[in-house]
């Protein structure tokens, strides 16, 4: 699908971002091994979460799709999964593959999990290593670290493991395996990453202690969740950035999750001088939530590195776009993980912003952007990556002239209503 986006003279609106993708994956997986019926409201309709749901169904889990984005999952407890007849397909979703690998590591049967061509290129050694140390058996393609993965699980023992790279997916994979392991599992993270799994486990009655980058977890039964899933800040980010860089704009993103492991976009925008206001803070589904407003701002360049990166890793393409409209230079470092996402997001961001007239240079582990304050329309491509598609669309709403986004449908990987939302602000083809 190719979408043409034209610059619009003014942009404003209220957005209800879709249910959080990270929380939806976790809530579905944990509910599958919980006891009794879980009700998950505002469950993400993203293609990635649909992949997780389909894989869980292949493992024998009874999942009902109820109207209004509600899911009912009839968990049969920790021994309720069955060996899948078919190869599990995580499609484009790294979260699905990595988190399910942790779940499957705990099962006394054989599973094979694969994904699309992008996912089959992504590194899996980061989960294979700790899960093998716990006692699971893996076979993988290539140098032993690429999907498809064949997993024979069961008979796990707890480990003490220090994550070499902050990764909430890897941390979650180990926690899921720990629910089936003998003894305690201890995980240390170099930088605290999003703690959705820890929060959900806590509310399901798991024997978990977590805080300050240290997690201790033991096997145990989980009770069913009754959960309202907050809006996804990574989806809201498109509108927050659009609001800040467009000269006549105002957006409010209602019910947006503000888990401290995700709010790097807010603090960076504040530091850049964006008019951003966080209102009406509350707790929804055990997670902090707020309404976030942005409006046309005069931005300055910023330096981002080190411990700040994990809390804004998915928003870096949008931050780079904002940096094109900022005075001065923006330097983003220590973000080498971006090279292992759905595409190499460092090079894809640089390539697409350059087409739009941005002054962007690649670093091994990041980007340098010299703000120019004026981009022009261009022929852009998503590189098969939802976050790049959305960055190009937001650029198109602001850049002079018209922008084409090729392979635009991939936005649905995380934000199914994204293009409808864009169409609300203009008539695009
Ligand atoms: C995610 C963690 C991050 C993030 C991804 C979702 C999660 O990945 O980039 O989009 O839900 O745990 P890593 O764990 O690879 O850092």
Short mmCIF file of C-alpha atoms and ligand atoms in Angstrom, two decimals:
data_model
loop_
_atom_site.label_atom_id
_atom_site.label_comp_id
_atom_site.label_asym_id
_atom_site.label_seq_id
_atom_site.Cartn_x
_atom_site.Cartn_y
_atom_site.Cartn_z
CA UNK A 1 0.00 0.00 0.00
CA UNK A 2 1.22 3.45 -0.96
CA UNK A 3 -0.13 6.49 0.89
CA UNK A 4 0.24 10.10 -0.15
CA UNK A 5 0.42 12.56 2.72
CA UNK A 6 0.17 16.30 2.14
CA UNK A 7 1.28 19.08 4.41
CA UNK A 8 -1.70 20.53 6.24
CA UNK A 9 -2.02 24.14 7.42
CA UNK A 10 -3.20 23.16 10.89
CA UNK A 11 -3.35 19.98 12.96
CA UNK A 12 -5.20 19.41 16.13
CA UNK A 13 -7.13 16.71 17.85
CA UNK A 14 -7.69 14.31 20.65
CA UNK A 15 -6.14 10.89 20.22
CA UNK A 16 -6.93 7.73 22.10
CA UNK A 17 -3.85 5.68 21.43
CA UNK A 18 -4.51 1.96 20.91
CA UNK A 19 -3.99 -0.51 23.75
CA UNK A 20 -0.36 -0.88 24.69
CA UNK A 21 1.36 -3.51 22.56
CA UNK A 22 3.98 -4.48 25.14
CA UNK A 23 1.39 -4.95 27.88
CA UNK A 24 -1.04 -6.79 25.56
CA UNK A 25 1.56 -9.46 24.64
CA UNK A 26 2.43 -10.03 28.27
CA UNK A 27 -1.15 -10.05 29.55
CA UNK A 28 -2.15 -12.63 26.91
CA UNK A 29 0.82 -14.90 27.60
CA UNK A 30 0.51 -14.76 31.39
CA UNK A 31 -3.26 -15.24 31.26
CA UNK A 32 -2.74 -18.41 29.24
CA UNK A 33 -1.01 -20.04 32.18
CA UNK A 34 -3.14 -18.36 34.84
CA UNK A 35 -6.02 -20.15 36.53
CA UNK A 36 -9.50 -19.20 35.35
CA UNK A 37 -10.93 -16.65 32.98
CA UNK A 38 -8.97 -13.46 32.38
CA UNK A 39 -10.69 -10.41 30.92
CA UNK A 40 -8.40 -8.04 29.04
CA UNK A 41 -10.04 -4.78 27.92
CA UNK A 42 -8.52 -2.43 25.34
CA UNK A 43 -6.35 -5.32 24.13
CA UNK A 44 -4.16 -4.16 21.25
CA UNK A 45 -5.48 -5.03 17.79
CA UNK A 46 -1.97 -4.70 16.39
CA UNK A 47 -0.77 -7.44 14.04
CA UNK A 48 2.05 -8.28 16.46
CA UNK A 49 -0.38 -9.03 19.29
CA UNK A 50 -2.57 -11.06 16.92
CA UNK A 51 0.51 -13.21 16.24
CA UNK A 52 0.90 -13.85 19.97
CA UNK A 53 -2.78 -14.76 20.32
CA UNK A 54 -2.60 -17.16 17.35
CA UNK A 55 0.50 -18.89 18.76
CA UNK A 56 -1.21 -19.28 22.15
CA UNK A 57 -4.24 -20.83 20.44
CA UNK A 58 -1.89 -23.31 18.72
CA UNK A 59 -0.72 -24.23 22.23
CA UNK A 60 -4.29 -25.14 23.13
CA UNK A 61 -5.30 -21.94 24.91
CA UNK A 62 -8.98 -21.02 24.71
CA UNK A 63 -9.13 -17.34 23.72
CA UNK A 64 -12.37 -15.55 22.89
CA UNK A 65 -12.43 -12.26 21.08
CA UNK A 66 -15.24 -10.25 22.61
CA UNK A 67 -16.51 -7.02 21.07
CA UNK A 68 -14.97 -3.62 21.84
CA UNK A 69 -11.41 -4.87 21.91
CA UNK A 70 -11.95 -7.20 24.85
CA UNK A 71 -10.32 -10.61 25.09
CA UNK A 72 -11.40 -13.44 27.39
CA UNK A 73 -8.67 -16.00 28.02
CA UNK A 74 -9.55 -19.22 29.78
CA UNK A 75 -6.29 -20.08 31.49
CA UNK A 76 -5.83 -23.74 32.37
CA UNK A 77 -2.95 -23.15 34.77
CA UNK A 78 0.74 -23.83 34.43
CA UNK A 79 0.21 -27.35 33.11
CA UNK A 80 -2.51 -26.43 30.66
CA UNK A 81 -0.52 -26.00 27.42
CA UNK A 82 -0.20 -28.77 24.82
CA UNK A 83 2.41 -29.56 22.20
CA UNK A 84 1.59 -27.55 19.05
CA UNK A 85 0.74 -29.57 15.94
CA UNK A 86 2.02 -26.83 13.68
CA UNK A 87 5.02 -24.54 13.57
CA UNK A 88 4.24 -21.43 15.59
CA UNK A 89 4.38 -18.24 13.52
CA UNK A 90 5.49 -15.06 15.29
CA UNK A 91 5.27 -13.22 11.93
CA UNK A 92 7.04 -9.84 12.33
CA UNK A 93 7.00 -9.79 16.12
CA UNK A 94 10.25 -10.01 18.07
CA UNK A 95 8.29 -9.76 21.33
CA UNK A 96 6.19 -12.79 20.37
CA UNK A 97 9.18 -14.93 19.49
CA UNK A 98 11.38 -13.97 22.42
CA UNK A 99 8.71 -14.04 25.11
CA UNK A 100 7.13 -17.26 23.85
CA UNK A 101 10.58 -18.87 23.76
CA UNK A 102 10.68 -18.30 27.52
CA UNK A 103 7.24 -19.85 27.97
CA UNK A 104 8.10 -22.80 25.71
CA UNK A 105 11.38 -23.38 27.53
CA UNK A 106 9.26 -24.37 30.52
CA UNK A 107 7.09 -26.91 28.64
CA UNK A 108 7.83 -30.63 28.54
CA UNK A 109 7.33 -30.85 24.77
CA UNK A 110 8.79 -29.79 21.45
CA UNK A 111 7.85 -26.52 19.77
CA UNK A 112 9.12 -24.89 16.62
CA UNK A 113 8.70 -21.17 16.22
CA UNK A 114 9.46 -19.10 13.14
CA UNK A 115 8.64 -15.67 11.73
CA UNK A 116 8.79 -13.54 8.60
CA UNK A 117 12.02 -12.78 6.74
CA UNK A 118 12.77 -9.77 8.98
CA UNK A 119 12.28 -11.72 12.21
CA UNK A 120 14.34 -14.66 10.91
CA UNK A 121 17.29 -12.26 10.64
CA UNK A 122 17.04 -10.90 14.17
CA UNK A 123 19.35 -12.06 16.97
CA UNK A 124 17.95 -14.79 19.22
CA UNK A 125 21.17 -15.74 20.96
CA UNK A 126 20.20 -13.31 23.73
CA UNK A 127 17.33 -15.57 24.78
CA UNK A 128 18.88 -18.91 23.78
CA UNK A 129 21.79 -18.38 26.16
CA UNK A 130 19.95 -17.81 29.45
CA UNK A 131 17.15 -20.26 28.63
CA UNK A 132 19.74 -22.96 27.81
CA UNK A 133 21.48 -22.23 31.11
CA UNK A 134 18.14 -22.93 32.78
CA UNK A 135 18.04 -26.34 31.05
CA UNK A 136 16.03 -25.86 27.84
CA UNK A 137 17.30 -27.31 24.55
CA UNK A 138 17.44 -25.14 21.44
CA UNK A 139 18.22 -25.71 17.79
CA UNK A 140 18.46 -22.63 15.60
CA UNK A 141 19.48 -21.71 12.10
CA UNK A 142 22.68 -20.15 10.79
CA UNK A 143 25.25 -19.60 13.50
CA UNK A 144 22.78 -21.01 16.01
CA UNK A 145 21.09 -17.74 16.76
CA UNK A 146 18.46 -17.20 14.08
CA UNK A 147 14.89 -18.45 13.82
CA UNK A 148 13.31 -20.87 13.17
CA UNK A 149 13.95 -22.10 16.70
CA UNK A 150 13.21 -25.63 17.84
CA UNK A 151 12.71 -25.72 21.60
CA UNK A 152 12.49 -28.78 23.82
CA UNK A 153 11.69 -27.50 27.27
CA UNK A 154 10.98 -28.78 30.74
CA UNK A 155 13.03 -29.61 33.87
CA UNK A 156 14.35 -26.09 34.30
CA UNK A 157 16.29 -24.78 37.23
CA UNK A 158 16.51 -21.18 38.41
CA UNK A 159 19.58 -19.16 37.48
CA UNK A 160 21.24 -15.97 38.50
CA UNK A 161 21.71 -13.97 35.32
CA UNK A 162 23.03 -10.56 34.45
CA UNK A 163 21.63 -9.23 31.18
CA UNK A 164 24.49 -8.05 28.95
CA UNK A 165 22.14 -5.53 27.25
CA UNK A 166 19.02 -3.95 28.78
CA UNK A 167 16.12 -5.77 27.12
CA UNK A 168 12.64 -6.12 28.49
CA UNK A 169 11.92 -8.91 26.00
CA UNK A 170 14.86 -10.99 27.22
CA UNK A 171 14.06 -10.23 30.86
CA UNK A 172 10.46 -11.35 30.24
CA UNK A 173 11.56 -14.56 28.50
CA UNK A 174 13.64 -15.48 31.55
CA UNK A 175 10.81 -14.58 33.94
CA UNK A 176 8.36 -16.76 32.00
CA UNK A 177 10.78 -19.69 32.16
CA UNK A 178 11.35 -19.00 35.86
CA UNK A 179 7.65 -19.68 36.49
CA UNK A 180 8.39 -23.31 35.56
CA UNK A 181 11.84 -23.65 37.15
CA UNK A 182 13.00 -25.28 40.34
CA UNK A 183 14.37 -22.75 42.81
CA UNK A 184 14.73 -19.01 42.59
CA UNK A 185 15.70 -17.05 39.47
CA UNK A 186 17.59 -13.79 39.89
CA UNK A 187 17.89 -11.29 37.03
CA UNK A 188 20.01 -8.16 37.00
CA UNK A 189 19.65 -5.49 34.33
CA UNK A 190 22.34 -2.94 33.45
CA UNK A 191 19.59 -0.28 33.18
CA UNK A 192 16.02 -0.74 34.40
CA UNK A 193 13.83 -1.39 31.35
CA UNK A 194 10.01 -1.38 31.12
CA UNK A 195 8.63 -3.40 34.02
CA UNK A 196 5.22 -4.43 32.66
CA UNK A 197 5.85 -8.13 33.27
CA UNK A 198 6.89 -7.54 36.87
CA UNK A 199 3.75 -5.48 37.51
CA UNK A 200 1.45 -8.09 35.95
CA UNK A 201 3.13 -10.94 37.82
CA UNK A 202 2.75 -9.01 41.06
CA UNK A 203 -0.96 -8.52 40.49
CA UNK A 204 -1.40 -12.22 39.59
CA UNK A 205 0.04 -13.32 42.92
CA UNK A 206 3.45 -14.52 41.70
CA UNK A 207 6.30 -14.85 44.15
CA UNK A 208 8.26 -11.91 42.78
CA UNK A 209 10.36 -9.11 44.20
CA UNK A 210 11.45 -6.45 41.74
CA UNK A 211 13.03 -3.04 41.83
CA UNK A 212 16.16 -1.09 40.92
CA UNK A 213 17.23 -3.45 38.16
CA UNK A 214 17.01 -6.60 40.30
CA UNK A 215 14.31 -9.27 40.03
CA UNK A 216 13.87 -12.38 42.17
CA UNK A 217 11.17 -14.81 41.09
CA UNK A 218 10.05 -18.31 42.01
CA UNK A 219 7.66 -20.74 40.34
CA UNK A 220 4.06 -20.60 41.45
CA UNK A 221 0.46 -20.44 40.33
CA UNK A 222 -1.01 -17.29 38.82
CA UNK A 223 -4.50 -15.98 39.36
CA UNK A 224 -6.59 -14.59 36.48
CA UNK A 225 -6.29 -10.95 35.46
CA UNK A 226 -9.14 -8.48 35.09
CA UNK A 227 -7.33 -5.73 33.29
CA UNK A 228 -7.83 -2.48 31.42
CA UNK A 229 -4.80 -2.04 29.16
CA UNK A 230 -3.50 1.57 28.97
CA UNK A 231 -2.96 3.42 25.71
CA UNK A 232 0.39 2.87 24.00
CA UNK A 233 2.82 5.75 24.49
CA UNK A 234 4.88 4.50 21.53
CA UNK A 235 1.82 5.05 19.29
CA UNK A 236 0.89 8.34 20.96
CA UNK A 237 4.45 9.50 20.28
CA UNK A 238 3.65 10.05 16.58
CA UNK A 239 1.05 12.68 17.52
CA UNK A 240 3.11 14.20 20.31
CA UNK A 241 5.94 14.82 17.87
CA UNK A 242 3.54 16.02 15.14
CA UNK A 243 2.07 18.48 17.66
CA UNK A 244 5.48 19.85 18.59
CA UNK A 245 6.97 20.26 15.09
CA UNK A 246 3.95 21.54 13.16
CA UNK A 247 3.63 25.35 13.36
CA UNK A 248 -0.15 25.28 13.98
CA UNK A 249 -0.85 22.25 16.10
CA UNK A 250 -2.23 20.95 19.34
CA UNK A 251 -2.78 17.33 20.35
CA UNK A 252 -4.00 15.57 23.41
CA UNK A 253 -3.29 11.85 23.81
CA UNK A 254 -5.85 10.54 26.29
CA UNK A 255 -5.23 7.56 28.58
CA UNK A 256 -1.60 7.11 27.61
CA UNK A 257 0.61 4.77 29.64
CA UNK A 258 3.49 6.55 31.36
CA UNK A 259 5.42 3.60 32.75
CA UNK A 260 8.81 5.09 33.74
CA UNK A 261 10.52 2.57 31.43
CA UNK A 262 8.72 4.18 28.47
CA UNK A 263 8.62 7.92 29.11
CA UNK A 264 11.99 8.89 27.63
CA UNK A 265 10.10 10.56 24.76
CA UNK A 266 8.46 12.97 27.21
CA UNK A 267 11.67 13.92 28.99
CA UNK A 268 13.56 14.37 25.71
CA UNK A 269 10.83 16.53 24.22
CA UNK A 270 10.78 18.61 27.40
CA UNK A 271 14.53 18.99 27.17
CA UNK A 272 14.20 20.05 23.53
CA UNK A 273 11.86 22.79 24.68
CA UNK A 274 8.59 21.24 23.52
CA UNK A 275 5.37 22.50 25.01
CA UNK A 276 4.30 19.28 26.60
CA UNK A 277 1.99 18.90 29.56
CA UNK A 278 1.20 15.68 31.41
CA UNK A 279 -2.23 15.93 33.05
CA UNK A 280 -4.64 13.82 34.98
CA UNK A 281 -2.20 11.19 36.21
CA UNK A 282 -3.90 8.03 37.44
CA UNK A 283 -3.39 4.28 37.68
CA UNK A 284 -5.03 1.94 35.16
CA UNK A 285 -4.42 -1.80 35.22
CA UNK A 286 -1.55 -1.39 37.68
CA UNK A 287 0.22 1.05 35.33
CA UNK A 288 0.56 4.84 35.55
CA UNK A 289 -1.52 6.61 32.89
CA UNK A 290 -2.05 10.27 31.94
CA UNK A 291 -3.37 12.60 29.24
CA UNK A 292 -0.47 14.17 27.39
CA UNK A 293 -0.74 17.43 25.46
CA UNK A 294 1.65 19.01 23.01
CA UNK A 295 1.44 22.07 20.85
CA UNK A 296 3.60 23.92 18.32
CA UNK A 297 7.02 24.45 19.85
CA UNK A 298 10.34 25.99 19.16
CA UNK A 299 12.80 23.13 19.62
CA UNK A 300 16.51 22.93 20.42
CA UNK A 301 18.93 20.10 19.66
CA UNK A 302 19.64 17.57 22.39
CA UNK A 303 22.18 14.90 23.31
CA UNK A 304 20.89 11.44 24.16
CA UNK A 305 23.08 8.57 25.32
CA UNK A 306 23.70 5.89 27.93
CA UNK A 307 21.05 4.96 30.46
CA UNK A 308 18.41 7.15 28.84
CA UNK A 309 18.24 5.09 25.66
CA UNK A 310 16.16 2.03 26.71
CA UNK A 311 13.22 4.22 27.80
CA UNK A 312 12.95 5.81 24.33
CA UNK A 313 14.44 3.20 22.01
CA UNK A 314 11.28 2.77 19.89
CA UNK A 315 10.77 6.53 19.60
CA UNK A 316 14.21 7.38 18.18
CA UNK A 317 13.00 7.68 14.55
CA UNK A 318 10.40 10.24 15.69
CA UNK A 319 12.93 12.03 17.91
CA UNK A 320 15.27 12.25 14.90
CA UNK A 321 12.43 13.78 12.89
CA UNK A 322 11.81 16.33 15.67
CA UNK A 323 15.55 17.05 15.67
CA UNK A 324 15.32 18.05 11.99
CA UNK A 325 13.03 20.89 13.11
CA UNK A 326 15.19 21.85 16.10
CA UNK A 327 17.79 24.60 16.23
CA UNK A 328 21.30 23.21 16.46
CA UNK A 329 22.64 19.71 16.56
CA UNK A 330 21.16 16.56 18.05
CA UNK A 331 23.43 13.64 18.87
CA UNK A 332 21.99 10.21 19.67
CA UNK A 333 24.51 7.61 20.90
CA UNK A 334 24.52 4.18 22.58
CA UNK A 335 21.52 3.14 20.48
CA UNK A 336 23.21 0.31 18.56
CA UNK A 337 20.22 -1.92 19.47
CA UNK A 338 18.31 -0.02 16.78
CA UNK A 339 20.29 -1.91 14.17
CA UNK A 340 18.56 -5.14 15.27
CA UNK A 341 14.95 -4.03 15.10
CA UNK A 342 12.41 -4.83 12.35
CA UNK A 343 14.92 -3.17 10.06
CA UNK A 344 18.22 -1.43 10.76
CA UNK A 345 16.50 1.66 12.16
CA UNK A 346 19.68 3.76 12.27
CA UNK A 347 20.23 3.49 8.55
CA UNK A 348 16.51 3.55 7.64
CA UNK A 349 15.92 6.72 9.70
CA UNK A 350 18.95 8.43 8.17
CA UNK A 351 17.96 7.37 4.65
CA UNK A 352 14.33 8.49 4.85
CA UNK A 353 15.03 11.79 6.65
CA UNK A 354 17.76 12.57 4.11
CA UNK A 355 15.24 12.06 1.27
CA UNK A 356 13.00 14.59 3.04
CA UNK A 357 15.82 17.15 3.09
CA UNK A 358 17.14 16.43 6.59
CA UNK A 359 20.82 16.74 7.44
CA UNK A 360 21.34 13.38 9.11
CA UNK A 361 24.50 11.32 9.53
CA UNK A 362 24.79 7.77 10.80
CA UNK A 363 26.99 6.81 13.71
CA UNK A 364 27.83 3.20 14.49
CA UNK A 365 25.51 3.46 17.49
CA UNK A 366 23.24 6.39 16.65
CA UNK A 367 22.64 9.50 14.61
CA UNK A 368 23.77 13.10 14.29
CA UNK A 369 21.10 15.50 13.09
CA UNK A 370 21.70 19.13 12.18
CA UNK A 371 18.38 20.89 12.45
CA UNK A 372 17.28 22.64 9.29
CA UNK A 373 13.71 23.60 10.27
CA UNK A 374 12.35 22.82 6.79
CA UNK A 375 11.79 19.43 5.24
CA UNK A 376 10.21 18.89 1.82
CA UNK A 377 7.99 16.10 0.56
CA UNK A 378 9.67 12.98 -0.86
CA UNK A 379 9.12 9.37 -1.94
CA UNK A 380 9.65 7.47 1.28
CA UNK A 381 9.68 3.78 2.08
CA UNK A 382 8.82 2.05 5.35
CA UNK A 383 11.60 -0.55 4.96
CA UNK A 384 8.89 -2.94 6.17
CA UNK A 385 9.11 -1.28 9.59
CA UNK A 386 6.04 0.20 11.32
CA UNK A 387 8.00 2.84 13.19
CA UNK A 388 9.67 4.12 9.99
CA UNK A 389 6.28 4.21 8.18
CA UNK A 390 4.82 6.38 10.96
CA UNK A 391 7.85 8.66 11.10
CA UNK A 392 7.53 9.27 7.33
CA UNK A 393 3.80 9.96 7.67
CA UNK A 394 4.30 12.52 10.44
CA UNK A 395 7.06 14.13 8.38
CA UNK A 396 4.62 14.25 5.45
CA UNK A 397 2.03 16.16 7.49
CA UNK A 398 4.58 18.87 8.21
CA UNK A 399 7.05 18.89 5.29
CA UNK A 400 6.39 21.24 2.40
CA UNK A 401 4.52 19.60 -0.49
CA UNK A 402 3.60 15.98 -0.63
CA UNK A 403 5.16 12.79 0.65
CA UNK A 404 4.56 9.26 -0.52
CA UNK A 405 4.96 6.43 1.92
CA UNK A 406 5.54 3.10 0.25
CA UNK A 407 4.72 -0.17 2.09
CA UNK A 408 2.63 1.96 4.41
CA UNK A 409 0.45 -0.92 5.63
CA UNK A 410 3.12 -2.03 8.10
CA UNK A 411 1.94 0.70 10.49
CA UNK A 412 -0.66 -1.90 11.51
CA UNK A 413 2.09 -3.95 13.15
CA UNK A 414 1.66 -1.72 16.20
CA UNK A 415 -1.03 0.87 15.36
CA UNK A 416 -3.88 -0.53 13.23
CA UNK A 417 -5.88 2.73 13.15
CA UNK A 418 -2.90 4.90 12.31
CA UNK A 419 -3.78 5.71 8.69
CA UNK A 420 -7.44 6.38 9.59
CA UNK A 421 -6.14 8.86 12.12
CA UNK A 422 -3.92 10.50 9.47
CA UNK A 423 -6.94 10.67 7.15
CA UNK A 424 -8.86 12.56 9.83
CA UNK A 425 -6.43 15.42 9.39
CA UNK A 426 -6.41 15.46 5.62
CA UNK A 427 -7.61 13.64 2.59
CA UNK A 428 -4.84 11.29 1.59
CA UNK A 429 -4.96 8.58 -1.09
C1 LIG B 1 9.78 -4.44 24.04
C2 LIG B 1 11.07 -4.18 24.38
C3 LIG B 1 12.00 -3.46 23.50
C4 LIG B 1 11.23 -2.68 22.44
C5 LIG B 1 10.19 -3.50 21.76
C6 LIG B 1 9.17 -3.98 22.78
C7 LIG B 1 8.95 -5.17 25.01
O1 LIG B 1 12.83 -4.39 22.84
O2 LIG B 1 12.12 -2.15 21.49
O3 LIG B 1 9.50 -2.76 20.77
O4 LIG B 1 7.71 -5.17 24.88
O5 LIG B 1 9.51 -5.77 25.91
P1 LIG B 1 14.15 -5.01 23.53
O6 LIG B 1 13.71 -5.93 24.61
O7 LIG B 1 14.85 -5.73 22.42
O8 LIG B 1 14.92 -3.85 24.06
#
